Amino acid sequence: MSHASECLEKIAAQRAQWGDKLLILGHHYQDASVVACCDAVGDSLELSRIAAASNADRIIFCGVRFMAETAEILCYDGAEGRQRRRSVWQPAPNAGCPMADMATGEGLEAAWQTLQKALPEDVLTPVVYVNSNAEVKAVCGKHGGAACTSGNGHHVVKHFLALGHRILFAPDQHLCTNIMRELGYPPEAVALWHRDIPGGGLSEEQIRSARLIAWDGCCPIHASYTTSDVTIARKAHPGAELLIHPEAPSAVASLADKTGSTKGIIEAIHRAEPGSSFIVGTEDHLVERLKQLPGKEIHALRPILCEDMGLTTPEQILHVLETWDEACRVRVPEELIPDARACVERMLAL
Ligand code: 13P
Ligand code: SF4
């Protein structure tokens, strides 16, 4: 028997002993060998919701740190409950998200204070992409803000703008710029906050004329798409519909037939007539899986891989199952949980 199939057999044997007391979750960007070990596969929000609704004592989260943290934040039932039941485990504890790491709680707090001082008459509401660390979510929650995903970002941004608030959006500049463009706002409605420049590098005039101030973070993977990727792919696959993840730069995303979250892209392809053809601009593990759908023709805009997503392996899942190694336990500091949870729950309630 090969090493790989021996490992999968051991995982299945361990898994069977736990029954419904254990839940193994995997993000769509995980490798097929990891997906084969999972009880459910989904986008980051779906997985957190499944984790929160589950009665499992232990949840193994195959994805990156912010996702496992969000599950832990939603699973938290107070100090007693946390010890009593659901604990979250990340098989590759070093799998982070470079974009999430582009914003710190301290940085967001300082930006919010500076901007609120410059806008004394206004309500400045932070909105943070779910791809952010727990401390960033906690600052957002503390100031009355909400999280959003690439799927519900339009809805969350629209909600606060309709209340007359201005928005401080972190950490993805491209997601919020795409949202504002798609909501019909002109480019000058977005001002870019440069996190390494005191005062964000913005004049009072720029701050006052912006409806949304965008943190200057990005996903290095999706932000690497260029307009020439689109030209080349369109030429190679004439007639194919172009779907691009909104973490791509606005110049690229605006050329798509549709921007779509991970879930949005999957659903659009599933809904399409047999024989439809698509060019897909997102992480390649997912694109490769979509290529296996019968009756649909799928091409990568250009194959892009998230290295952090690729860090999880079946061997590491087995390691957690055999040892419950504390190094793999996800522990969001208790003091961050109430505000971080308020941030996530506000999004769920909108
Ligand atoms: P989802 O929230 O759609 O799962 O996306 C996560 C992500 O990391 C996108 O790059
Ligand atoms: Fe982070 Fe980008 Fe990887 Fe998603 S694809 S986890 S946003 S680095």
mmCIF file of C-alpha atoms in Angstrom, residues 58-223:
data_model
loop_
_atom_site.group_PDB
_atom_site.id
_atom_site.type_symbol
_atom_site.label_atom_id
_atom_site.label_comp_id
_atom_site.label_asym_id
_atom_site.label_seq_id
_atom_site.Cartn_x
_atom_site.Cartn_y
_atom_site.Cartn_z
ATOM 1 C CA ARG A 58 -13.541 19.045 18.257
ATOM 2 C CA ILE A 59 -13.244 20.764 14.911
ATOM 3 C CA ILE A 60 -10.247 20.309 12.659
ATOM 4 C CA PHE A 61 -10.065 23.293 10.281
ATOM 5 C CA CYS A 62 -8.055 22.800 7.089
ATOM 6 C CA GLY A 63 -7.470 26.319 5.875
ATOM 7 C CA VAL A 64 -5.586 29.400 6.980
ATOM 8 C CA ARG A 65 -5.398 30.985 10.393
ATOM 9 C CA PHE A 66 -8.061 33.723 10.086
ATOM 10 C CA MET A 67 -10.622 31.092 9.062
ATOM 11 C CA ALA A 68 -9.870 28.825 12.006
ATOM 12 C CA GLU A 69 -9.939 31.888 14.279
ATOM 13 C CA THR A 70 -13.349 32.938 12.952
ATOM 14 C CA ALA A 71 -14.652 29.444 13.688
ATOM 15 C CA GLU A 72 -13.184 29.657 17.208
ATOM 16 C CA ILE A 73 -14.769 33.104 17.738
ATOM 17 C CA LEU A 74 -18.187 31.783 16.686
ATOM 18 C CA CYS A 75 -17.810 28.552 18.672
ATOM 19 C CA TYR A 76 -16.980 30.367 21.876
ATOM 20 C CA ASP A 77 -19.631 29.912 24.543
ATOM 21 C CA GLY A 78 -17.997 31.705 27.444
ATOM 22 C CA ALA A 79 -15.048 30.467 29.463
ATOM 23 C CA GLU A 80 -16.858 27.452 30.855
ATOM 24 C CA GLY A 81 -18.414 26.431 27.561
ATOM 25 C CA ARG A 82 -15.149 26.843 25.763
ATOM 26 C CA GLN A 83 -13.506 24.333 28.046
ATOM 27 C CA ARG A 84 -16.488 22.052 28.050
ATOM 28 C CA ARG A 85 -17.051 21.704 24.346
ATOM 29 C CA ARG A 86 -15.988 22.759 20.848
ATOM 30 C CA SER A 87 -12.298 23.313 20.364
ATOM 31 C CA VAL A 88 -10.789 24.255 16.996
ATOM 32 C CA TRP A 89 -7.593 22.714 15.637
ATOM 33 C CA GLN A 90 -5.523 23.780 12.639
ATOM 34 C CA PRO A 91 -3.360 20.976 11.188
ATOM 35 C CA ALA A 92 -0.912 23.489 9.649
ATOM 36 C CA PRO A 93 -0.618 26.113 12.401
ATOM 37 C CA ASN A 94 1.856 28.106 10.304
ATOM 38 C CA ALA A 95 -0.667 28.589 7.481
ATOM 39 C CA GLY A 96 -1.518 32.281 7.628
ATOM 40 C CA CYS A 97 -2.831 34.804 5.141
ATOM 41 C CA PRO A 98 -0.380 37.479 3.957
ATOM 42 C CA MET A 99 -3.257 39.878 3.348
ATOM 43 C CA ALA A 100 -4.683 39.425 6.848
ATOM 44 C CA ASP A 101 -1.207 40.154 8.222
ATOM 45 C CA MET A 102 -1.141 43.514 6.408
ATOM 46 C CA ALA A 103 -3.433 44.977 9.088
ATOM 47 C CA THR A 104 -2.914 44.997 12.861
ATOM 48 C CA GLY A 105 -5.402 45.877 15.565
ATOM 49 C CA GLU A 106 -3.127 48.673 16.733
ATOM 50 C CA GLY A 107 -2.803 50.086 13.201
ATOM 51 C CA LEU A 108 -6.551 49.993 12.572
ATOM 52 C CA GLU A 109 -7.254 51.647 15.929
ATOM 53 C CA ALA A 110 -4.756 54.458 15.174
ATOM 54 C CA ALA A 111 -6.217 54.979 11.687
ATOM 55 C CA TRP A 112 -9.769 55.080 13.024
ATOM 56 C CA GLN A 113 -8.793 57.636 15.737
ATOM 57 C CA THR A 114 -6.991 59.879 13.216
ATOM 58 C CA LEU A 115 -9.796 59.742 10.678
ATOM 59 C CA GLN A 116 -12.573 60.220 13.206
ATOM 60 C CA LYS A 117 -10.777 63.341 14.479
ATOM 61 C CA ALA A 118 -10.618 64.661 10.907
ATOM 62 C CA LEU A 119 -14.336 63.943 10.454
ATOM 63 C CA PRO A 120 -15.875 65.199 13.706
ATOM 64 C CA GLU A 121 -19.359 65.567 12.234
ATOM 65 C CA ASP A 122 -19.448 62.071 10.738
ATOM 66 C CA VAL A 123 -19.883 58.507 11.889
ATOM 67 C CA LEU A 124 -16.887 56.514 10.708
ATOM 68 C CA THR A 125 -17.703 52.810 10.704
ATOM 69 C CA PRO A 126 -14.996 50.197 10.253
ATOM 70 C CA VAL A 127 -15.787 47.282 7.961
ATOM 71 C CA VAL A 128 -13.276 44.449 7.909
ATOM 72 C CA TYR A 129 -12.994 41.677 5.399
ATOM 73 C CA VAL A 130 -13.343 38.326 7.136
ATOM 74 C CA ASN A 131 -9.772 37.750 5.873
ATOM 75 C CA SER A 132 -8.369 39.595 8.882
ATOM 76 C CA ASN A 133 -6.834 38.607 12.193
ATOM 77 C CA ALA A 134 -8.912 38.404 15.391
ATOM 78 C CA GLU A 135 -7.412 41.584 16.880
ATOM 79 C CA VAL A 136 -8.484 43.540 13.777
ATOM 80 C CA LYS A 137 -12.010 42.141 14.040
ATOM 81 C CA ALA A 138 -12.033 43.128 17.730
ATOM 82 C CA VAL A 139 -11.147 46.776 16.934
ATOM 83 C CA CYS A 140 -13.840 46.796 14.251
ATOM 84 C CA GLY A 141 -16.426 45.360 16.644
ATOM 85 C CA LYS A 142 -15.469 47.824 19.376
ATOM 86 C CA HIS A 143 -16.229 50.773 17.064
ATOM 87 C CA GLY A 144 -19.609 49.452 15.938
ATOM 88 C CA GLY A 145 -18.374 47.926 12.681
ATOM 89 C CA ALA A 146 -19.058 44.657 10.937
ATOM 90 C CA ALA A 147 -17.131 42.017 9.051
ATOM 91 C CA CYS A 148 -17.907 41.163 5.441
ATOM 92 C CA THR A 149 -16.984 38.482 2.944
ATOM 93 C CA SER A 150 -16.366 38.804 -0.760
ATOM 94 C CA GLY A 151 -19.920 37.457 -1.169
ATOM 95 C CA ASN A 152 -21.806 39.906 1.063
ATOM 96 C CA GLY A 153 -19.429 42.903 0.905
ATOM 97 C CA HIS A 154 -21.778 44.910 -1.358
ATOM 98 C CA HIS A 155 -24.607 44.430 1.081
ATOM 99 C CA VAL A 156 -22.575 45.424 4.164
ATOM 100 C CA VAL A 157 -20.983 48.490 2.519
ATOM 101 C CA LYS A 158 -24.334 49.614 1.077
ATOM 102 C CA HIS A 159 -25.970 49.250 4.483
ATOM 103 C CA PHE A 160 -23.568 51.633 6.250
ATOM 104 C CA LEU A 161 -23.431 54.120 3.359
ATOM 105 C CA ALA A 162 -27.237 54.248 3.320
ATOM 106 C CA LEU A 163 -27.122 55.214 7.015
ATOM 107 C CA GLY A 164 -24.924 58.160 5.972
ATOM 108 C CA HIS A 165 -21.789 56.686 7.581
ATOM 109 C CA ARG A 166 -18.331 56.852 6.107
ATOM 110 C CA ILE A 167 -16.423 53.591 6.032
ATOM 111 C CA LEU A 168 -12.883 52.613 6.977
ATOM 112 C CA PHE A 169 -12.396 49.319 5.122
ATOM 113 C CA ALA A 170 -9.516 46.902 5.876
ATOM 114 C CA PRO A 171 -7.426 45.133 4.808
ATOM 115 C CA ASP A 172 -8.236 44.569 1.090
ATOM 116 C CA GLN A 173 -8.071 47.718 -1.030
ATOM 117 C CA HIS A 174 -9.160 45.868 -4.168
ATOM 118 C CA LEU A 175 -12.258 44.214 -2.748
ATOM 119 C CA CYS A 176 -13.672 47.517 -1.472
ATOM 120 C CA THR A 177 -12.651 49.446 -4.603
ATOM 121 C CA ASN A 178 -14.449 46.850 -6.733
ATOM 122 C CA ILE A 179 -17.496 47.025 -4.478
ATOM 123 C CA MET A 180 -17.658 50.830 -4.675
ATOM 124 C CA ARG A 181 -17.251 50.772 -8.475
ATOM 125 C CA GLU A 182 -19.984 48.158 -8.814
ATOM 126 C CA LEU A 183 -22.250 50.213 -6.529
ATOM 127 C CA GLY A 184 -21.802 53.118 -8.974
ATOM 128 C CA TYR A 185 -19.469 55.376 -6.968
ATOM 129 C CA PRO A 186 -16.798 57.366 -8.843
ATOM 130 C CA PRO A 187 -13.098 56.607 -8.146
ATOM 131 C CA GLU A 188 -12.689 59.717 -5.953
ATOM 132 C CA ALA A 189 -15.221 58.277 -3.454
ATOM 133 C CA VAL A 190 -12.412 55.921 -2.328
ATOM 134 C CA ALA A 191 -9.225 57.236 -0.662
ATOM 135 C CA LEU A 192 -6.289 54.925 -0.005
ATOM 136 C CA TRP A 193 -4.905 54.797 3.546
ATOM 137 C CA HIS A 194 -1.146 54.088 3.393
ATOM 138 C CA ARG A 195 -0.488 52.135 6.554
ATOM 139 C CA ASP A 196 3.242 52.965 6.673
ATOM 140 C CA ILE A 197 2.820 56.741 6.305
ATOM 141 C CA PRO A 198 1.840 58.829 9.349
ATOM 142 C CA GLY A 199 -1.681 60.131 8.834
ATOM 143 C CA GLY A 200 -2.165 57.529 6.106
ATOM 144 C CA GLY A 201 -0.624 59.919 3.557
ATOM 145 C CA LEU A 202 -4.007 61.612 3.060
ATOM 146 C CA SER A 203 -4.799 65.323 3.054
ATOM 147 C CA GLU A 204 -7.829 66.593 4.990
ATOM 148 C CA GLU A 205 -9.429 67.371 1.643
ATOM 149 C CA GLN A 206 -8.977 63.765 0.430
ATOM 150 C CA ILE A 207 -10.381 62.407 3.687
ATOM 151 C CA ARG A 208 -13.397 64.699 3.558
ATOM 152 C CA SER A 209 -14.284 63.902 -0.039
ATOM 153 C CA ALA A 210 -14.057 60.099 0.413
ATOM 154 C CA ARG A 211 -17.068 57.980 1.313
ATOM 155 C CA LEU A 212 -14.808 54.987 1.947
ATOM 156 C CA ILE A 213 -11.216 54.937 3.108
ATOM 157 C CA ALA A 214 -9.436 51.788 1.950
ATOM 158 C CA TRP A 215 -6.571 50.190 3.883
ATOM 159 C CA ASP A 216 -3.705 49.544 1.440
ATOM 160 C CA GLY A 217 -3.567 45.745 1.889
ATOM 161 C CA CYS A 218 -4.159 43.165 -0.817
ATOM 162 C CA CYS A 219 -4.063 39.454 -1.527
ATOM 163 C CA PRO A 220 -0.693 39.027 -3.260
ATOM 164 C CA ILE A 221 -2.090 36.016 -5.104
ATOM 165 C CA HIS A 222 -5.218 37.551 -6.668
ATOM 166 C CA ALA A 223 -3.589 40.991 -6.991
#
